[in-house]
CSV table of C-alpha atoms in Angstrom, one decimal:
chain,number,residue,atom,x,y,z
U,1,UNK,CA,9.0,53.7,33.1
U,2,UNK,CA,10.1,56.9,30.2
U,3,UNK,CA,7.0,56.9,27.9
U,4,UNK,CA,5.4,57.6,31.1
U,5,UNK,CA,3.3,61.2,30.7
U,6,UNK,CA,5.5,60.4,28.1
U,7,UNK,CA,8.8,63.1,29.5
U,8,UNK,CA,11.8,62.4,30.1
U,9,UNK,CA,11.7,63.6,33.9
U,10,UNK,CA,9.5,59.7,33.6
U,11,UNK,CA,12.6,57.2,34.6
U,12,UNK,CA,14.3,59.5,37.6
U,13,UNK,CA,11.4,59.9,38.7
U,14,UNK,CA,10.9,56.9,39.0
U,15,UNK,CA,14.5,55.0,39.4
U,16,UNK,CA,14.7,58.0,42.6
U,17,UNK,CA,11.5,56.1,43.6
U,18,UNK,CA,12.7,52.6,43.4
U,19,UNK,CA,16.1,53.2,44.8
U,20,UNK,CA,14.3,54.6,47.9
U,21,UNK,CA,12.1,51.7,47.6
U,22,UNK,CA,14.5,49.3,47.0
U,23,UNK,CA,16.4,51.4,50.5
U,24,UNK,CA,13.7,51.2,52.4
U,25,UNK,CA,11.1,48.4,51.9
U,26,UNK,CA,9.3,47.7,54.8
U,27,UNK,CA,8.6,52.3,54.7
U,28,UNK,CA,7.5,51.8,51.4
U,29,UNK,CA,4.4,49.5,52.6
U,30,UNK,CA,3.5,50.7,54.6
U,31,UNK,CA,3.2,54.0,52.7
U,32,UNK,CA,1.3,51.9,50.2
U,33,UNK,CA,-0.6,50.8,52.8
U,34,UNK,CA,-1.4,54.5,54.2
U,35,UNK,CA,-2.1,55.5,50.8
U,36,UNK,CA,-4.2,52.5,49.8
U,37,UNK,CA,-6.8,53.8,53.7
U,38,UNK,CA,-7.2,56.8,51.8
U,39,UNK,CA,-10.4,58.0,50.1
U,40,UNK,CA,-8.4,60.3,48.3
U,41,UNK,CA,-6.1,58.2,46.2
U,42,UNK,CA,-8.9,57.8,43.5
U,43,UNK,CA,-9.6,62.1,43.2
U,44,UNK,CA,-5.1,62.7,42.3
U,45,UNK,CA,-5.9,59.6,39.9
U,46,UNK,CA,-8.4,61.8,38.2
U,47,UNK,CA,-6.4,64.0,37.8
U,48,UNK,CA,-3.9,62.6,37.0
U,49,UNK,CA,-3.9,59.0,34.9
U,50,UNK,CA,-8.3,57.8,34.0
U,51,UNK,CA,-11.0,59.9,32.6
U,52,UNK,CA,-12.1,62.4,34.3
U,53,UNK,CA,-15.4,61.4,33.0
U,54,UNK,CA,-15.2,58.3,33.2
U,55,UNK,CA,-14.2,56.5,35.8
U,56,UNK,CA,-16.6,57.2,38.7
U,57,UNK,CA,-15.0,55.8,41.9
U,58,UNK,CA,-18.2,53.1,42.0
U,59,UNK,CA,-16.0,51.6,39.1
U,60,UNK,CA,-12.7,52.3,39.9
U,61,UNK,CA,-13.1,51.0,43.3
U,62,UNK,CA,-12.1,47.3,42.4
U,63,UNK,CA,-9.3,48.6,40.2
U,64,UNK,CA,-8.0,50.5,42.9
U,65,UNK,CA,-9.0,46.8,45.3
U,66,UNK,CA,-6.3,45.0,43.0
U,67,UNK,CA,-3.4,47.4,42.8
U,68,UNK,CA,-3.0,48.8,46.5
U,69,UNK,CA,-3.5,44.4,46.9
U,70,UNK,CA,-0.3,44.1,45.1
U,71,UNK,CA,3.0,43.8,47.1
U,72,UNK,CA,4.5,47.0,46.1
U,73,UNK,CA,8.0,46.4,46.2
U,74,UNK,CA,7.2,43.7,43.4
U,75,UNK,CA,5.3,46.0,41.9
U,76,UNK,CA,7.9,48.0,41.7
U,77,UNK,CA,10.6,46.1,40.7
U,78,UNK,CA,7.6,44.9,37.8
U,79,UNK,CA,7.9,48.0,36.0
U,80,UNK,CA,11.5,48.8,36.9
U,81,UNK,CA,12.0,45.8,34.5
U,82,UNK,CA,9.7,46.8,31.9
U,83,UNK,CA,12.0,49.8,31.4
U,84,UNK,CA,14.3,46.2,30.2
U,85,UNK,CA,12.2,44.3,28.1
U,86,UNK,CA,10.6,45.0,24.1
U,87,UNK,CA,9.2,43.2,22.2
U,88,UNK,CA,9.7,45.1,19.2
U,89,UNK,CA,11.9,42.8,17.0
U,90,UNK,CA,9.3,39.8,17.2
U,91,UNK,CA,6.2,41.7,16.4
U,92,UNK,CA,6.7,41.7,12.5
U,93,UNK,CA,7.2,37.4,12.7
U,94,UNK,CA,3.2,37.6,15.6
U,95,UNK,CA,1.0,35.5,12.3
U,96,UNK,CA,-2.3,35.4,14.2
U,97,UNK,CA,-5.1,39.0,13.9
U,98,UNK,CA,-4.8,40.8,16.4
U,99,UNK,CA,-6.8,43.2,18.4
U,100,UNK,CA,-4.8,46.5,20.0
U,101,UNK,CA,-6.4,48.5,22.6
U,102,UNK,CA,-5.9,51.9,23.1
U,103,UNK,CA,-7.5,54.2,25.4
U,104,UNK,CA,-7.1,58.1,23.3
U,105,UNK,CA,-5.7,59.2,26.2
U,106,UNK,CA,-3.5,57.1,27.7
U,107,UNK,CA,-0.3,58.6,30.0
U,108,UNK,CA,1.0,55.3,30.1
U,109,UNK,CA,1.1,53.3,26.9
U,110,UNK,CA,0.6,56.4,24.6
U,111,UNK,CA,-1.2,56.3,21.5
U,112,UNK,CA,1.6,56.4,19.0
U,113,UNK,CA,3.4,53.4,20.7
U,114,UNK,CA,-0.2,51.5,20.2
U,115,UNK,CA,-0.1,53.0,16.0
U,116,UNK,CA,4.2,51.7,16.7
U,117,UNK,CA,2.8,48.0,17.1
U,118,UNK,CA,-0.1,47.9,14.7
U,119,UNK,CA,2.2,49.1,12.1
U,120,UNK,CA,4.3,45.8,12.9
U,121,UNK,CA,2.2,43.2,13.5
U,122,UNK,CA,0.9,42.3,9.9
U,123,UNK,CA,-2.9,40.9,10.7
U,124,UNK,CA,-3.7,43.7,13.1
U,125,UNK,CA,-6.2,46.2,14.1
U,126,UNK,CA,-6.1,49.4,16.0
U,127,UNK,CA,-9.4,50.3,17.5
U,128,UNK,CA,-8.6,53.9,19.7
U,129,UNK,CA,-11.6,54.4,22.7
U,130,UNK,CA,-12.4,58.1,22.9
U,131,UNK,CA,-11.4,60.1,26.3
U,132,UNK,CA,-9.8,56.0,26.7
U,133,UNK,CA,-7.0,56.1,29.6
U,134,UNK,CA,-4.8,53.5,31.0
U,135,UNK,CA,-8.0,52.4,33.2
U,136,UNK,CA,-10.1,52.3,29.8
U,137,UNK,CA,-11.4,48.5,30.5
U,138,UNK,CA,-13.7,50.2,33.3
U,139,UNK,CA,-13.8,53.4,31.8
U,140,UNK,CA,-15.5,51.6,28.4
U,141,UNK,CA,-16.9,48.5,29.5
U,142,UNK,CA,-19.6,48.3,26.8
U,143,UNK,CA,-18.1,49.5,23.8
U,144,UNK,CA,-14.3,47.3,24.6
U,145,UNK,CA,-16.5,44.1,24.8
U,146,UNK,CA,-18.3,44.9,22.0
U,147,UNK,CA,-15.6,45.4,19.9
U,148,UNK,CA,-14.1,42.3,21.1
U,149,UNK,CA,-17.0,40.3,19.6
U,150,UNK,CA,-17.2,41.9,16.5
U,151,UNK,CA,-13.2,41.1,15.8
U,152,UNK,CA,-14.0,37.7,17.6
U,153,UNK,CA,-16.4,36.8,14.8
U,154,UNK,CA,-14.7,38.9,11.8
U,155,UNK,CA,-11.4,37.2,12.3
U,156,UNK,CA,-12.2,33.4,14.1
U,157,UNK,CA,-15.3,32.4,12.5
U,158,UNK,CA,-14.7,28.9,12.4
U,159,UNK,CA,-14.4,28.6,16.3
U,160,UNK,CA,-18.4,28.9,16.3
U,161,UNK,CA,-18.7,25.3,13.5
U,162,UNK,CA,-16.8,23.5,16.4
């Protein structure tokens, strides 16, 4: 969470929310359920996290359906553990071609982290989705699918023949 919006406030705010959720797990579940049933979550997401232009409500519906299907307490545990985990020391050991896809406007995984990964993984290619957010896969599925197809064609030609 320390990278969210690249703000020094992100981690303290998350830790406060996490602590409250741990203290009151049933109340947290009720709040999560309330949020899932209210239509404003899409508008809030457009203001804070996803593209205002490329994230129509119909396309984001499955994204939110999945998000709200998660057990919120487990989800918060996973986010908390992400803060304690890093693979930076292992990226240089990756020896297979690797495609990194990043949203230009991703506030959860800022572009400088994707650049860092690309610089550390020897056979990597970085594709930046213009104006893509953390939900770029939902916002730009055709562009991403075409890029993945090209990457596979260029790097795994022998798979075609099997």
